[in-house]
JSON list of C-alpha atoms in Angstrom, two decimals:
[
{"chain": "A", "resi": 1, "resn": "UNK", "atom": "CA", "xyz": [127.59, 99.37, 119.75]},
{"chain": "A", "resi": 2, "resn": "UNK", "atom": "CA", "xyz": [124.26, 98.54, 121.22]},
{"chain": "A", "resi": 3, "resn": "UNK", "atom": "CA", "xyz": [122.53, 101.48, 122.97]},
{"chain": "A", "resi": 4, "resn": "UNK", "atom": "CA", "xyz": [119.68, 99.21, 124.98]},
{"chain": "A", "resi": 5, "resn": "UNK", "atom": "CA", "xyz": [119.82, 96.25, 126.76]},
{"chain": "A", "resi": 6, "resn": "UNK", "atom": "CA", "xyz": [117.48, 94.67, 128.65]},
{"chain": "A", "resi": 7, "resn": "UNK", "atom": "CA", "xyz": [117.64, 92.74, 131.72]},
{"chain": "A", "resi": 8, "resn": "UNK", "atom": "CA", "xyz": [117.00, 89.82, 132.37]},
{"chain": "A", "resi": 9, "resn": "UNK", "atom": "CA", "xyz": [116.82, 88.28, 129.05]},
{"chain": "A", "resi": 10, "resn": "UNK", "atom": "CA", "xyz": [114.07, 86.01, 130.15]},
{"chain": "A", "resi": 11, "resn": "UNK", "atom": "CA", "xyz": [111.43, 86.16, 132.62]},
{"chain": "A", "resi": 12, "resn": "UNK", "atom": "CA", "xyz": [108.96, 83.46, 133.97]},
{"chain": "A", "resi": 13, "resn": "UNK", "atom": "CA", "xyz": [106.03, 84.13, 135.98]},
{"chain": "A", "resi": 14, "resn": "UNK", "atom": "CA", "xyz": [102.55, 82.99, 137.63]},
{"chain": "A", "resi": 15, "resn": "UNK", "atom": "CA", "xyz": [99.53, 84.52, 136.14]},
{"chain": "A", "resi": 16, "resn": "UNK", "atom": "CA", "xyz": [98.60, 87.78, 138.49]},
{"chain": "A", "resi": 17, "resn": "UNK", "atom": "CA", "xyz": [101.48, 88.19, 139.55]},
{"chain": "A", "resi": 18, "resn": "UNK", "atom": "CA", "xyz": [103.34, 91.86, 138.78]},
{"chain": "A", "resi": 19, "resn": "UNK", "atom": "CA", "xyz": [106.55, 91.28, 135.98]},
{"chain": "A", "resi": 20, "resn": "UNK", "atom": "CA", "xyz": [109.76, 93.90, 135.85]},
{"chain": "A", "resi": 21, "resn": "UNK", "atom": "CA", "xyz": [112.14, 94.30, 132.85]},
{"chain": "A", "resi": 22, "resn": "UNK", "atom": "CA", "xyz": [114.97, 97.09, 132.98]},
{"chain": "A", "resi": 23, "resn": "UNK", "atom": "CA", "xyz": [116.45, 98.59, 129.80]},
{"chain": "A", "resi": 24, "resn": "UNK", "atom": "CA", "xyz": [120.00, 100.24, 130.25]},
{"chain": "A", "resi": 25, "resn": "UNK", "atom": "CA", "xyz": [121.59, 102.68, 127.53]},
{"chain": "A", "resi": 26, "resn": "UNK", "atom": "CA", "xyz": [124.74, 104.42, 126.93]},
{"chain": "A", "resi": 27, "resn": "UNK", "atom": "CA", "xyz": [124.36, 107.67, 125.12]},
{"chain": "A", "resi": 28, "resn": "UNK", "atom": "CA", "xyz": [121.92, 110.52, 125.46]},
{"chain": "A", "resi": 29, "resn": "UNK", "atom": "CA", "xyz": [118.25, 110.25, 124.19]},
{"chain": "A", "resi": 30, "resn": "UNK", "atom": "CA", "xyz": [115.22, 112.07, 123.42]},
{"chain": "A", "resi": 31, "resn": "UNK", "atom": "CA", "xyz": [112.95, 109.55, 124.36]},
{"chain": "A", "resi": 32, "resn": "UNK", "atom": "CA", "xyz": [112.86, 105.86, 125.30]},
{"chain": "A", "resi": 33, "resn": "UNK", "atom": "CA", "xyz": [110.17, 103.34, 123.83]},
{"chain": "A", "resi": 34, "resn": "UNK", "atom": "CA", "xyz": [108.49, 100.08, 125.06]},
{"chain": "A", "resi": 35, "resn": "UNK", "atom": "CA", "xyz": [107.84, 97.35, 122.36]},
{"chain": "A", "resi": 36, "resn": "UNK", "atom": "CA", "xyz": [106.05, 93.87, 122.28]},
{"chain": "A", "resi": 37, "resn": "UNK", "atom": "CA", "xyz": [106.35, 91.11, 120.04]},
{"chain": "A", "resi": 38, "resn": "UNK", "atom": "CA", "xyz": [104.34, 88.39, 120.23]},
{"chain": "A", "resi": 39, "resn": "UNK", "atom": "CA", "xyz": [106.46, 84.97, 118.85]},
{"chain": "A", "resi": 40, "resn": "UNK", "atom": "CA", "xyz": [107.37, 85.59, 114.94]},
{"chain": "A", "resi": 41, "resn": "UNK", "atom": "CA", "xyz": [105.56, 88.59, 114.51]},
{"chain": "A", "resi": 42, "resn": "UNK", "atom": "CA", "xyz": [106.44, 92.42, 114.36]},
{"chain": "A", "resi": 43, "resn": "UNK", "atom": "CA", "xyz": [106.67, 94.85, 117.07]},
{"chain": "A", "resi": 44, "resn": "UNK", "atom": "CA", "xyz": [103.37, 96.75, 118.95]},
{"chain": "A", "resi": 45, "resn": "UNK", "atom": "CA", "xyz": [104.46, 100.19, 120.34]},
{"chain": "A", "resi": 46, "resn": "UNK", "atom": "CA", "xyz": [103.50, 99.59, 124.20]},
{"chain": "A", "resi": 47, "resn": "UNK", "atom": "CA", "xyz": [104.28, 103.40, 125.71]},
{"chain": "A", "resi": 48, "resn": "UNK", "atom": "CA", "xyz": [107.14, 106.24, 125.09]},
{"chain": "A", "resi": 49, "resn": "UNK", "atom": "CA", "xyz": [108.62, 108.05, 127.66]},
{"chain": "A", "resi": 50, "resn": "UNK", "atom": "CA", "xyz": [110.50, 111.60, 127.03]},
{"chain": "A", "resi": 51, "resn": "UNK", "atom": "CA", "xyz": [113.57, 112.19, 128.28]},
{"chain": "A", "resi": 52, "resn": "UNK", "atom": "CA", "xyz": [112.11, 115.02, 130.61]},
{"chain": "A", "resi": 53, "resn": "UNK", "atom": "CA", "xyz": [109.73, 112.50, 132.01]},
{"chain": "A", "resi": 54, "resn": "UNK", "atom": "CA", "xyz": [110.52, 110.25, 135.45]},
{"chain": "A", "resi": 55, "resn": "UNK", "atom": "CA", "xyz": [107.28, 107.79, 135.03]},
{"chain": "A", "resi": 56, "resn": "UNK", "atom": "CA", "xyz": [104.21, 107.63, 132.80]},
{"chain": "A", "resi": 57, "resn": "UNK", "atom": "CA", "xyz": [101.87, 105.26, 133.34]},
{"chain": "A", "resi": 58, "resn": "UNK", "atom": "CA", "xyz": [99.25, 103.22, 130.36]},
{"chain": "A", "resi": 59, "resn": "UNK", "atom": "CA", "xyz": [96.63, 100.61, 131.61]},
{"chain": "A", "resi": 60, "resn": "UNK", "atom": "CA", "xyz": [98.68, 97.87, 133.67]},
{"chain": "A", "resi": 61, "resn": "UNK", "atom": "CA", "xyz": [101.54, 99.50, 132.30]},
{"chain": "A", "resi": 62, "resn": "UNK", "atom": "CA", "xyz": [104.04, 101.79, 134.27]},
{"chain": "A", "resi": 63, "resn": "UNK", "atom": "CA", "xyz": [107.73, 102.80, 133.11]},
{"chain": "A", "resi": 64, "resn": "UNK", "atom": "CA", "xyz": [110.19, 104.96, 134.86]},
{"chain": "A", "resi": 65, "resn": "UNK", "atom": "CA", "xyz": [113.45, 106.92, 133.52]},
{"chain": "A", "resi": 66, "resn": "UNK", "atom": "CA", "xyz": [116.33, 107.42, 135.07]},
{"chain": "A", "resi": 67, "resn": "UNK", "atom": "CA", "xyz": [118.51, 109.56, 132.69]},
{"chain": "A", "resi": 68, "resn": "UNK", "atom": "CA", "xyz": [121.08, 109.95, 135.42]},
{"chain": "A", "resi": 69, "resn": "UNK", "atom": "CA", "xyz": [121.61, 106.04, 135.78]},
{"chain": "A", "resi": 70, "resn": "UNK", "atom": "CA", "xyz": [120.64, 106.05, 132.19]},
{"chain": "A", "resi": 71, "resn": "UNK", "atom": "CA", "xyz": [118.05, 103.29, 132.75]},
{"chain": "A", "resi": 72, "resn": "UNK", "atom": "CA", "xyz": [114.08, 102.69, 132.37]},
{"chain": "A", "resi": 73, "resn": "UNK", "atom": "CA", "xyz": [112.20, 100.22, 133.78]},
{"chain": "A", "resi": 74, "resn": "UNK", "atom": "CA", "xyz": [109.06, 98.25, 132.51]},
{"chain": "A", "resi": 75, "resn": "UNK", "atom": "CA", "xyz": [106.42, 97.03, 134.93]},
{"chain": "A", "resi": 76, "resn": "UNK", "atom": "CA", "xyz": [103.44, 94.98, 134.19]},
{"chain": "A", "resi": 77, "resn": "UNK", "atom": "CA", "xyz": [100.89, 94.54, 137.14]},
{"chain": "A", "resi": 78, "resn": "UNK", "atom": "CA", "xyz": [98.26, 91.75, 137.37]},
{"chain": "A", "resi": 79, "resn": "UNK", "atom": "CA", "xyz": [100.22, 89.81, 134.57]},
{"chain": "A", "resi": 80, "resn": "UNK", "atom": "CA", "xyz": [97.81, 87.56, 132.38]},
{"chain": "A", "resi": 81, "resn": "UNK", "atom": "CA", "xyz": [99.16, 84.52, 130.09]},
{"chain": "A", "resi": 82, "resn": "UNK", "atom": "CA", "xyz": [98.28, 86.79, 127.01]},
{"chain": "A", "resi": 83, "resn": "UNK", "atom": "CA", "xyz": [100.97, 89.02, 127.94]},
{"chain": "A", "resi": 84, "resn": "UNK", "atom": "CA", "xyz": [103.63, 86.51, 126.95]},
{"chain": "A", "resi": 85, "resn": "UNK", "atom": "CA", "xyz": [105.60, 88.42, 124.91]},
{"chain": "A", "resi": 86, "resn": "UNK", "atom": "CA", "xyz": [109.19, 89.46, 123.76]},
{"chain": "A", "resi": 87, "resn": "UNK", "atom": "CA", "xyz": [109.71, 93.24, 125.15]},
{"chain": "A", "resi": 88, "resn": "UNK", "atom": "CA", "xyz": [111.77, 95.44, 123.51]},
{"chain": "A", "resi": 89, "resn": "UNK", "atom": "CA", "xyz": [113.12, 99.23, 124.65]},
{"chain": "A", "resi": 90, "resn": "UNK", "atom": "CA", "xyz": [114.43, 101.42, 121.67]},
{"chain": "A", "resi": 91, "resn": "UNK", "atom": "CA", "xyz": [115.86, 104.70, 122.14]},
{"chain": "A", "resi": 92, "resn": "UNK", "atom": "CA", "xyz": [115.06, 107.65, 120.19]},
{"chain": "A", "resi": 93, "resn": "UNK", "atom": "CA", "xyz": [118.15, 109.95, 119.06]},
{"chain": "A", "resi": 94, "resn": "UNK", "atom": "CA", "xyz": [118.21, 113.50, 117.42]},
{"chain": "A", "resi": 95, "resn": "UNK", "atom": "CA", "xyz": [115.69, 114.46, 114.96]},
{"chain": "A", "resi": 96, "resn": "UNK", "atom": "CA", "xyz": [116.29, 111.31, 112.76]},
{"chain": "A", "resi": 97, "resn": "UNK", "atom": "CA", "xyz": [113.71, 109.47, 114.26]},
{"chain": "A", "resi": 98, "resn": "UNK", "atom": "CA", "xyz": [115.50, 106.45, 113.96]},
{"chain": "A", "resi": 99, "resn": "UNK", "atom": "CA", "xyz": [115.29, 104.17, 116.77]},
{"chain": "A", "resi": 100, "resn": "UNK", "atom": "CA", "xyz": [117.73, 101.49, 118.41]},
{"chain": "A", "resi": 101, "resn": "UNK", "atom": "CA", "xyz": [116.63, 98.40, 119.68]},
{"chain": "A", "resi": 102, "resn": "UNK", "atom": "CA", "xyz": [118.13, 96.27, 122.44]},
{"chain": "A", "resi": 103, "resn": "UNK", "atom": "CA", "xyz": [118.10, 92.13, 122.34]},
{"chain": "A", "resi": 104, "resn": "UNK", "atom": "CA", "xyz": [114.51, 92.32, 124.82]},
{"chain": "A", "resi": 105, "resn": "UNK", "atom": "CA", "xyz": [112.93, 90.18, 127.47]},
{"chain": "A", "resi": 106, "resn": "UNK", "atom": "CA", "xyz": [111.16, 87.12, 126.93]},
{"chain": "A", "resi": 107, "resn": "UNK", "atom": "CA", "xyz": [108.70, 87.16, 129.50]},
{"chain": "A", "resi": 108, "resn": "UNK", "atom": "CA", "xyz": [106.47, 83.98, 130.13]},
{"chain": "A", "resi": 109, "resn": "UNK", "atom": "CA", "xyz": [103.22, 84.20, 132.12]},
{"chain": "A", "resi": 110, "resn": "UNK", "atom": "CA", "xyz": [101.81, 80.94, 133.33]},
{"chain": "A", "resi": 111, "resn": "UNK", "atom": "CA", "xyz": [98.21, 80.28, 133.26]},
{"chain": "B", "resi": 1, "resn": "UNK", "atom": "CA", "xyz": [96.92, 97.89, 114.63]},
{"chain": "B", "resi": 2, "resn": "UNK", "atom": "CA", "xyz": [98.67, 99.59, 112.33]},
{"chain": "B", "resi": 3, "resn": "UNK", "atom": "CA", "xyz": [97.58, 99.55, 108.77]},
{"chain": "B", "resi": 4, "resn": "UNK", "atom": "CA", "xyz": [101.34, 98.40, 107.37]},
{"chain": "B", "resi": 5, "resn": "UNK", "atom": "CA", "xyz": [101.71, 95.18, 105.70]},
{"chain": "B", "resi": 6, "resn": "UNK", "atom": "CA", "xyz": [104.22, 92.90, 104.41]},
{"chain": "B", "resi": 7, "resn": "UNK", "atom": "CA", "xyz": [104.29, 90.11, 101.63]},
{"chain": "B", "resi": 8, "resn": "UNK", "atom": "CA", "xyz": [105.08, 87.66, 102.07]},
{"chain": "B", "resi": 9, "resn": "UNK", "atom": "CA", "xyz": [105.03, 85.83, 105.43]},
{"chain": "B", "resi": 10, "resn": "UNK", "atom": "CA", "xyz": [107.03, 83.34, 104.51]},
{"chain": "B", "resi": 11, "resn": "UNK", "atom": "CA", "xyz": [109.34, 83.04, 102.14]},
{"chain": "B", "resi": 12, "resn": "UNK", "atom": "CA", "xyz": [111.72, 79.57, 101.07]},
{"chain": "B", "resi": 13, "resn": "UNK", "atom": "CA", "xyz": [114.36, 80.28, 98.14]},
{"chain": "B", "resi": 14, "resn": "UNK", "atom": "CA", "xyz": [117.30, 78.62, 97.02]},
{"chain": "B", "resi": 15, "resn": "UNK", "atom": "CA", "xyz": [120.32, 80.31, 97.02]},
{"chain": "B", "resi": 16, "resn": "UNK", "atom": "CA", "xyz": [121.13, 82.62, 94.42]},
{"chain": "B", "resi": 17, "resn": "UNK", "atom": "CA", "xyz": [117.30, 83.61, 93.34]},
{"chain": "B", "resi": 18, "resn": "UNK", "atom": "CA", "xyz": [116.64, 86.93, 93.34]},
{"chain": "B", "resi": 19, "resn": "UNK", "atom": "CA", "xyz": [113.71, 88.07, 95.80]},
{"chain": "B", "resi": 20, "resn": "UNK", "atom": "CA", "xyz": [111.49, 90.72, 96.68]},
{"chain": "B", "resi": 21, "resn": "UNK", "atom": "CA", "xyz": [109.97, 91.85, 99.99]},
{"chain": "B", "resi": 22, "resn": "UNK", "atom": "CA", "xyz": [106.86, 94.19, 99.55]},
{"chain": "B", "resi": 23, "resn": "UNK", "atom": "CA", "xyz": [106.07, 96.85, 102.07]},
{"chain": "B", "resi": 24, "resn": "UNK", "atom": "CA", "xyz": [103.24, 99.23, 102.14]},
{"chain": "B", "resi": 25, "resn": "UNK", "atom": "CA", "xyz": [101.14, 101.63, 104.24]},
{"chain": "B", "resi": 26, "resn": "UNK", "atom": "CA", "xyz": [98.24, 103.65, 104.26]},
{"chain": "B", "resi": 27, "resn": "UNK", "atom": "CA", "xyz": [98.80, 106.13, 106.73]},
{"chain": "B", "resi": 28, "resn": "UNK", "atom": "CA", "xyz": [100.26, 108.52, 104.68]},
{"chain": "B", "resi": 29, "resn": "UNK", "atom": "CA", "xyz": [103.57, 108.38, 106.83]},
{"chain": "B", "resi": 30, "resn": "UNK", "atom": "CA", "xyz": [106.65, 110.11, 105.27]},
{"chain": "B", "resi": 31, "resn": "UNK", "atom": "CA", "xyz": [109.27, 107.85, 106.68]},
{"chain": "B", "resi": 32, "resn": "UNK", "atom": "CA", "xyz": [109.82, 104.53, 106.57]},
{"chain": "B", "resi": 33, "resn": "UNK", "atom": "CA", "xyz": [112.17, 101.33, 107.78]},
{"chain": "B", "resi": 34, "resn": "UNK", "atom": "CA", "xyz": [113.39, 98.36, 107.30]},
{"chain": "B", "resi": 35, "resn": "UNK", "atom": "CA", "xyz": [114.61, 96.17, 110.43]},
{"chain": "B", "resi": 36, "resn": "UNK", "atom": "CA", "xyz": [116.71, 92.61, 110.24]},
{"chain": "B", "resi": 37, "resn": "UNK", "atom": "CA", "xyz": [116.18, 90.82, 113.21]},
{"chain": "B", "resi": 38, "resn": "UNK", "atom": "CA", "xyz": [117.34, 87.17, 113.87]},
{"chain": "B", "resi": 39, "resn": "UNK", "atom": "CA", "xyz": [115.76, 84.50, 116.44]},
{"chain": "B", "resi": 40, "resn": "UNK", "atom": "CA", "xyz": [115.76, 85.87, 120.33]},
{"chain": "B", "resi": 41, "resn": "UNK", "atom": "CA", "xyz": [117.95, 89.10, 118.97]},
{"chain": "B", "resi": 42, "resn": "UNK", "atom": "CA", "xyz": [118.01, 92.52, 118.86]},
{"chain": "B", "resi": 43, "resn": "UNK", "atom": "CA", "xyz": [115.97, 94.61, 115.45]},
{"chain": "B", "resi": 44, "resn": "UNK", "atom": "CA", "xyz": [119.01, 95.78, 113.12]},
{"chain": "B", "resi": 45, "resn": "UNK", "atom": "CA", "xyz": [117.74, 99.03, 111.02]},
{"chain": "B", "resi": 46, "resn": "UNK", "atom": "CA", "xyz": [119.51, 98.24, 107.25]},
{"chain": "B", "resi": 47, "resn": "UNK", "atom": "CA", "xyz": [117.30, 100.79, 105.94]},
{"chain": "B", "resi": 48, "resn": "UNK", "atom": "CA", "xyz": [115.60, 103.92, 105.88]},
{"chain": "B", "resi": 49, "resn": "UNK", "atom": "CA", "xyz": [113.25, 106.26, 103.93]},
{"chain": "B", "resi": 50, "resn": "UNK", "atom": "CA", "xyz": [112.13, 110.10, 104.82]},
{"chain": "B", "resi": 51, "resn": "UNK", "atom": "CA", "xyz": [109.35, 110.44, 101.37]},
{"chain": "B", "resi": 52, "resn": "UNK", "atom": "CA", "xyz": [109.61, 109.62, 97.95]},
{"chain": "B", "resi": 53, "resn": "UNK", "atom": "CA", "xyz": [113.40, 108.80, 96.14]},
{"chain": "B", "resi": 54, "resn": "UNK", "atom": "CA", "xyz": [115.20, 109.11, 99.61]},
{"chain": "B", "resi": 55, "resn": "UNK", "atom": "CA", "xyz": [116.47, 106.31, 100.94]},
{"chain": "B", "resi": 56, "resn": "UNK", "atom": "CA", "xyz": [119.23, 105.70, 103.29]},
{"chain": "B", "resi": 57, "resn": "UNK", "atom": "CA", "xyz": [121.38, 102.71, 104.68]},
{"chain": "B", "resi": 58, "resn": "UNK", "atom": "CA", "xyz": [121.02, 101.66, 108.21]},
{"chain": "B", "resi": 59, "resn": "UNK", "atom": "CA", "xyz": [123.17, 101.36, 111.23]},
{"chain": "B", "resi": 60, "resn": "UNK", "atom": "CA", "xyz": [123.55, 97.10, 109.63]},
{"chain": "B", "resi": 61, "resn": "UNK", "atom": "CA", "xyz": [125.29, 96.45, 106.46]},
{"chain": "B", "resi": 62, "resn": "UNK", "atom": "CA", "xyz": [123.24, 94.84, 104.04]},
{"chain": "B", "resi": 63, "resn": "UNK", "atom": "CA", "xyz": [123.47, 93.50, 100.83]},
{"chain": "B", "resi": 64, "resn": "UNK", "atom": "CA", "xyz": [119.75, 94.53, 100.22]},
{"chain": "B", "resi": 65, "resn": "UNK", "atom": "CA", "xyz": [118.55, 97.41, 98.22]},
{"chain": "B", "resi": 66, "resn": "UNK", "atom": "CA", "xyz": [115.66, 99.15, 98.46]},
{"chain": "B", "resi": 67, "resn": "UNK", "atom": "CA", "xyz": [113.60, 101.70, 96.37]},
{"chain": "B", "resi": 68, "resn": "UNK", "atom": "CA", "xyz": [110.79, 104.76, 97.62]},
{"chain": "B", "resi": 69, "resn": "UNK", "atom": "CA", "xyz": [108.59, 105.56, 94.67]},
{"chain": "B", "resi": 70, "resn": "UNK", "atom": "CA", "xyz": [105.55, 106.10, 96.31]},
{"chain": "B", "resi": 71, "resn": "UNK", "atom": "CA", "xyz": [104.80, 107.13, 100.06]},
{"chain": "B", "resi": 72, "resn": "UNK", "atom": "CA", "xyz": [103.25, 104.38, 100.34]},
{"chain": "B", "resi": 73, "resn": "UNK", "atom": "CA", "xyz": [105.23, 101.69, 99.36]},
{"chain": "B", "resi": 74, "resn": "UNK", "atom": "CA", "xyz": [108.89, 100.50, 100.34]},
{"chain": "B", "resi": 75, "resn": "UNK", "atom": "CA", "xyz": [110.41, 97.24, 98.46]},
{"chain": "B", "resi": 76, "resn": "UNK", "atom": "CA", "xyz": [113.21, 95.47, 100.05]},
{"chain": "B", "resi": 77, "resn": "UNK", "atom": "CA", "xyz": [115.27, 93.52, 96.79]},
{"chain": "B", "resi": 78, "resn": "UNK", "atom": "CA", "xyz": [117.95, 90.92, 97.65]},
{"chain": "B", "resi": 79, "resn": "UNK", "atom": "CA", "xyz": [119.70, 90.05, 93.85]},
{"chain": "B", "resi": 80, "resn": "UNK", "atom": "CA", "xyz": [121.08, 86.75, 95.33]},
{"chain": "B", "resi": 81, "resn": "UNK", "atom": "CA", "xyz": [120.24, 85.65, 98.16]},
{"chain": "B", "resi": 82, "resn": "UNK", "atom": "CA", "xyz": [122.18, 83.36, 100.39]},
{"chain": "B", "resi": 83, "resn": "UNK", "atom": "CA", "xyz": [121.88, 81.58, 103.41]},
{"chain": "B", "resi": 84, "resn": "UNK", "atom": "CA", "xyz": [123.10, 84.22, 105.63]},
{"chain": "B", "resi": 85, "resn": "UNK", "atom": "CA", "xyz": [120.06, 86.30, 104.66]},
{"chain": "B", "resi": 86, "resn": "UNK", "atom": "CA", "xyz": [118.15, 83.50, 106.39]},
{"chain": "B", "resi": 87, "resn": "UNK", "atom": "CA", "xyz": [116.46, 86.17, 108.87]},
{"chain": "B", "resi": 88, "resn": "UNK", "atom": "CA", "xyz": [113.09, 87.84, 109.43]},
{"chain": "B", "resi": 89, "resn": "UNK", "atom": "CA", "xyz": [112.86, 90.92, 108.23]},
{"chain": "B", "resi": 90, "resn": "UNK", "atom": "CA", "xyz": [110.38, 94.15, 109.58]},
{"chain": "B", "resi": 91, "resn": "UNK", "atom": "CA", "xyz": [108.96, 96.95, 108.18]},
{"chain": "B", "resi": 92, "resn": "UNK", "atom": "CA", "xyz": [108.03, 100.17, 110.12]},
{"chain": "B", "resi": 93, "resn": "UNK", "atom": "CA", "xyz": [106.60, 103.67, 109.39]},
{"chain": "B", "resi": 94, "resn": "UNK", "atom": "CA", "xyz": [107.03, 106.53, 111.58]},
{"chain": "B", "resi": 95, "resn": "UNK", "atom": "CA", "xyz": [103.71, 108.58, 112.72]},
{"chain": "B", "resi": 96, "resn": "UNK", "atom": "CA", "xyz": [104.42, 112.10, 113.09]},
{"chain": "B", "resi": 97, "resn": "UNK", "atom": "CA", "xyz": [101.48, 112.80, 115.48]},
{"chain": "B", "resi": 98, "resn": "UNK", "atom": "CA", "xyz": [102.50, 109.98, 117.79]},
{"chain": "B", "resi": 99, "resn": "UNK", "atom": "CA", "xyz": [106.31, 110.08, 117.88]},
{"chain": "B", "resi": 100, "resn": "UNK", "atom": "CA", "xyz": [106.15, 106.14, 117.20]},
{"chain": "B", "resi": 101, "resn": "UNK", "atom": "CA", "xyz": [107.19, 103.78, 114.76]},
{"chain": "B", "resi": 102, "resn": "UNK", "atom": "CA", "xyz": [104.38, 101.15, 113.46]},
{"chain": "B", "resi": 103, "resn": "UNK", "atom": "CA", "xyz": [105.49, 97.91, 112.33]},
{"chain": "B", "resi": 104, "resn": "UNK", "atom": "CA", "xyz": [104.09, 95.09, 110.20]},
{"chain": "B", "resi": 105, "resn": "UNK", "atom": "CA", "xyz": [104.11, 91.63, 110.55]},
{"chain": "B", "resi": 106, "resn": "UNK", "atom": "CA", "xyz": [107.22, 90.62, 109.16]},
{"chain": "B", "resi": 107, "resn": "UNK", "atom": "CA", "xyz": [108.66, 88.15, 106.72]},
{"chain": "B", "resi": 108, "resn": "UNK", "atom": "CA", "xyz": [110.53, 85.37, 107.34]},
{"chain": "B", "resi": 109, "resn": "UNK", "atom": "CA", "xyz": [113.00, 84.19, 105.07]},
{"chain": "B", "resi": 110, "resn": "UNK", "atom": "CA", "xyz": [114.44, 80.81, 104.71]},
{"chain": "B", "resi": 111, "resn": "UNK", "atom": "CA", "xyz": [117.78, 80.89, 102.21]},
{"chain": "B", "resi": 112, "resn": "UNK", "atom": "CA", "xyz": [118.40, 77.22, 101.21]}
]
């Protein structure tokens, strides 16, 4: 079964204004992971977040874990139409490094 | 960006040709993936690689093969293709140093 899953599935915004996405997941991890993909292309690793970590911040970036609600939450401040993007979380199990993906948010940022 | 690339971009076969998708890195990276992900979904891993002549099937059935000769290479093989292998399919390698998996740019295939 699918471990992440994002909410919402698609997000439309105004340029500078501050976007949200929330990743939920079922079973324990060692880390969660926040991906980009620009329209048919692959993935750009945006920030990873250890399980024994509440926030971490990168740039505009900031993502929280909650392993108690077992959730994680993406926020991008000043948004910029170059940021429209899919965004993926993947979750990072035992020592496999194998990761699972959920189905993402589509986030549009209007100029 | 990631020095992993994929050949080619875009592929259109008719059914029943056999295809290959090429994979390779530079980065040295031990292990290696391959991802199937359709239009607006989710990244399916159908395979996996942790060094040279070990590979794995992923968490997605597939009726792809694949082959780890060299670290740095990772060849995805369909024998017949058919439309339900229409898809676009993703290539990663894991960096030890940073915990993350680097992807390339993909290929899309089109199964007539």
């Amino acid at each position: 079964s699918q471990q992440g899953e994002e909410d919402p599935q698609a997000l439309s915004i105004q340029e500078g204004e501050n976007a949200t996405m929330n990743c939920s997941y079922k079973t324990s991890i060692n880390n969660l992971q926040w991906y980009r993909q620009n329209s048919g292309r692959g993935l750009v690793h945006l920030i990873l977040i250890r399980s024994n970590e509440r926030e971490k911040h990168s740039g505009r970036l900031r993502v929280t874990l909650d392993t108690s609600k077992k959730s994680s939450s993406l926020l991008i401040t000043a948004s910029r139409a170059a940021d429209t993007a899919s965004y993926f979380c993947a979750t990072g199990r035992g020592s496999n490094y194998k990761l699972t993906f959920g189905k993402g948010t589509l986030l549009t940022v209007n100029p | 960006e990631a020095d992993i690339y994929q050949t080619p971009r875009y592929l259109v076969i008719g059914t029943g040709k056999k295809i290959t998708l090429e994979c390779s890195q530079t980065m040295g990276h031990d292990k290696m993936y391959w991802y199937q992900q359709d239009p607006g979904m989710e990244l399916h891993l159908i395979h996996y690689s942790y060094g040279v002549n070990s590979t794995e099937k992923g968490d997605l059935s597939s009726e792809s093969t694949v082959s780890r000769i060299r670290t740095e290479h990772f060849p995805l093989t369909l024998e017949s293709a058919r439309p339900s292998h229409t898809s676009q399919y993703l290539c990663a390698s894991y960096g030890q140093g940073t915990d993350t998996q680097y992807f390339g740019p993909g290929t899309r295939l089109t199964v007539l």
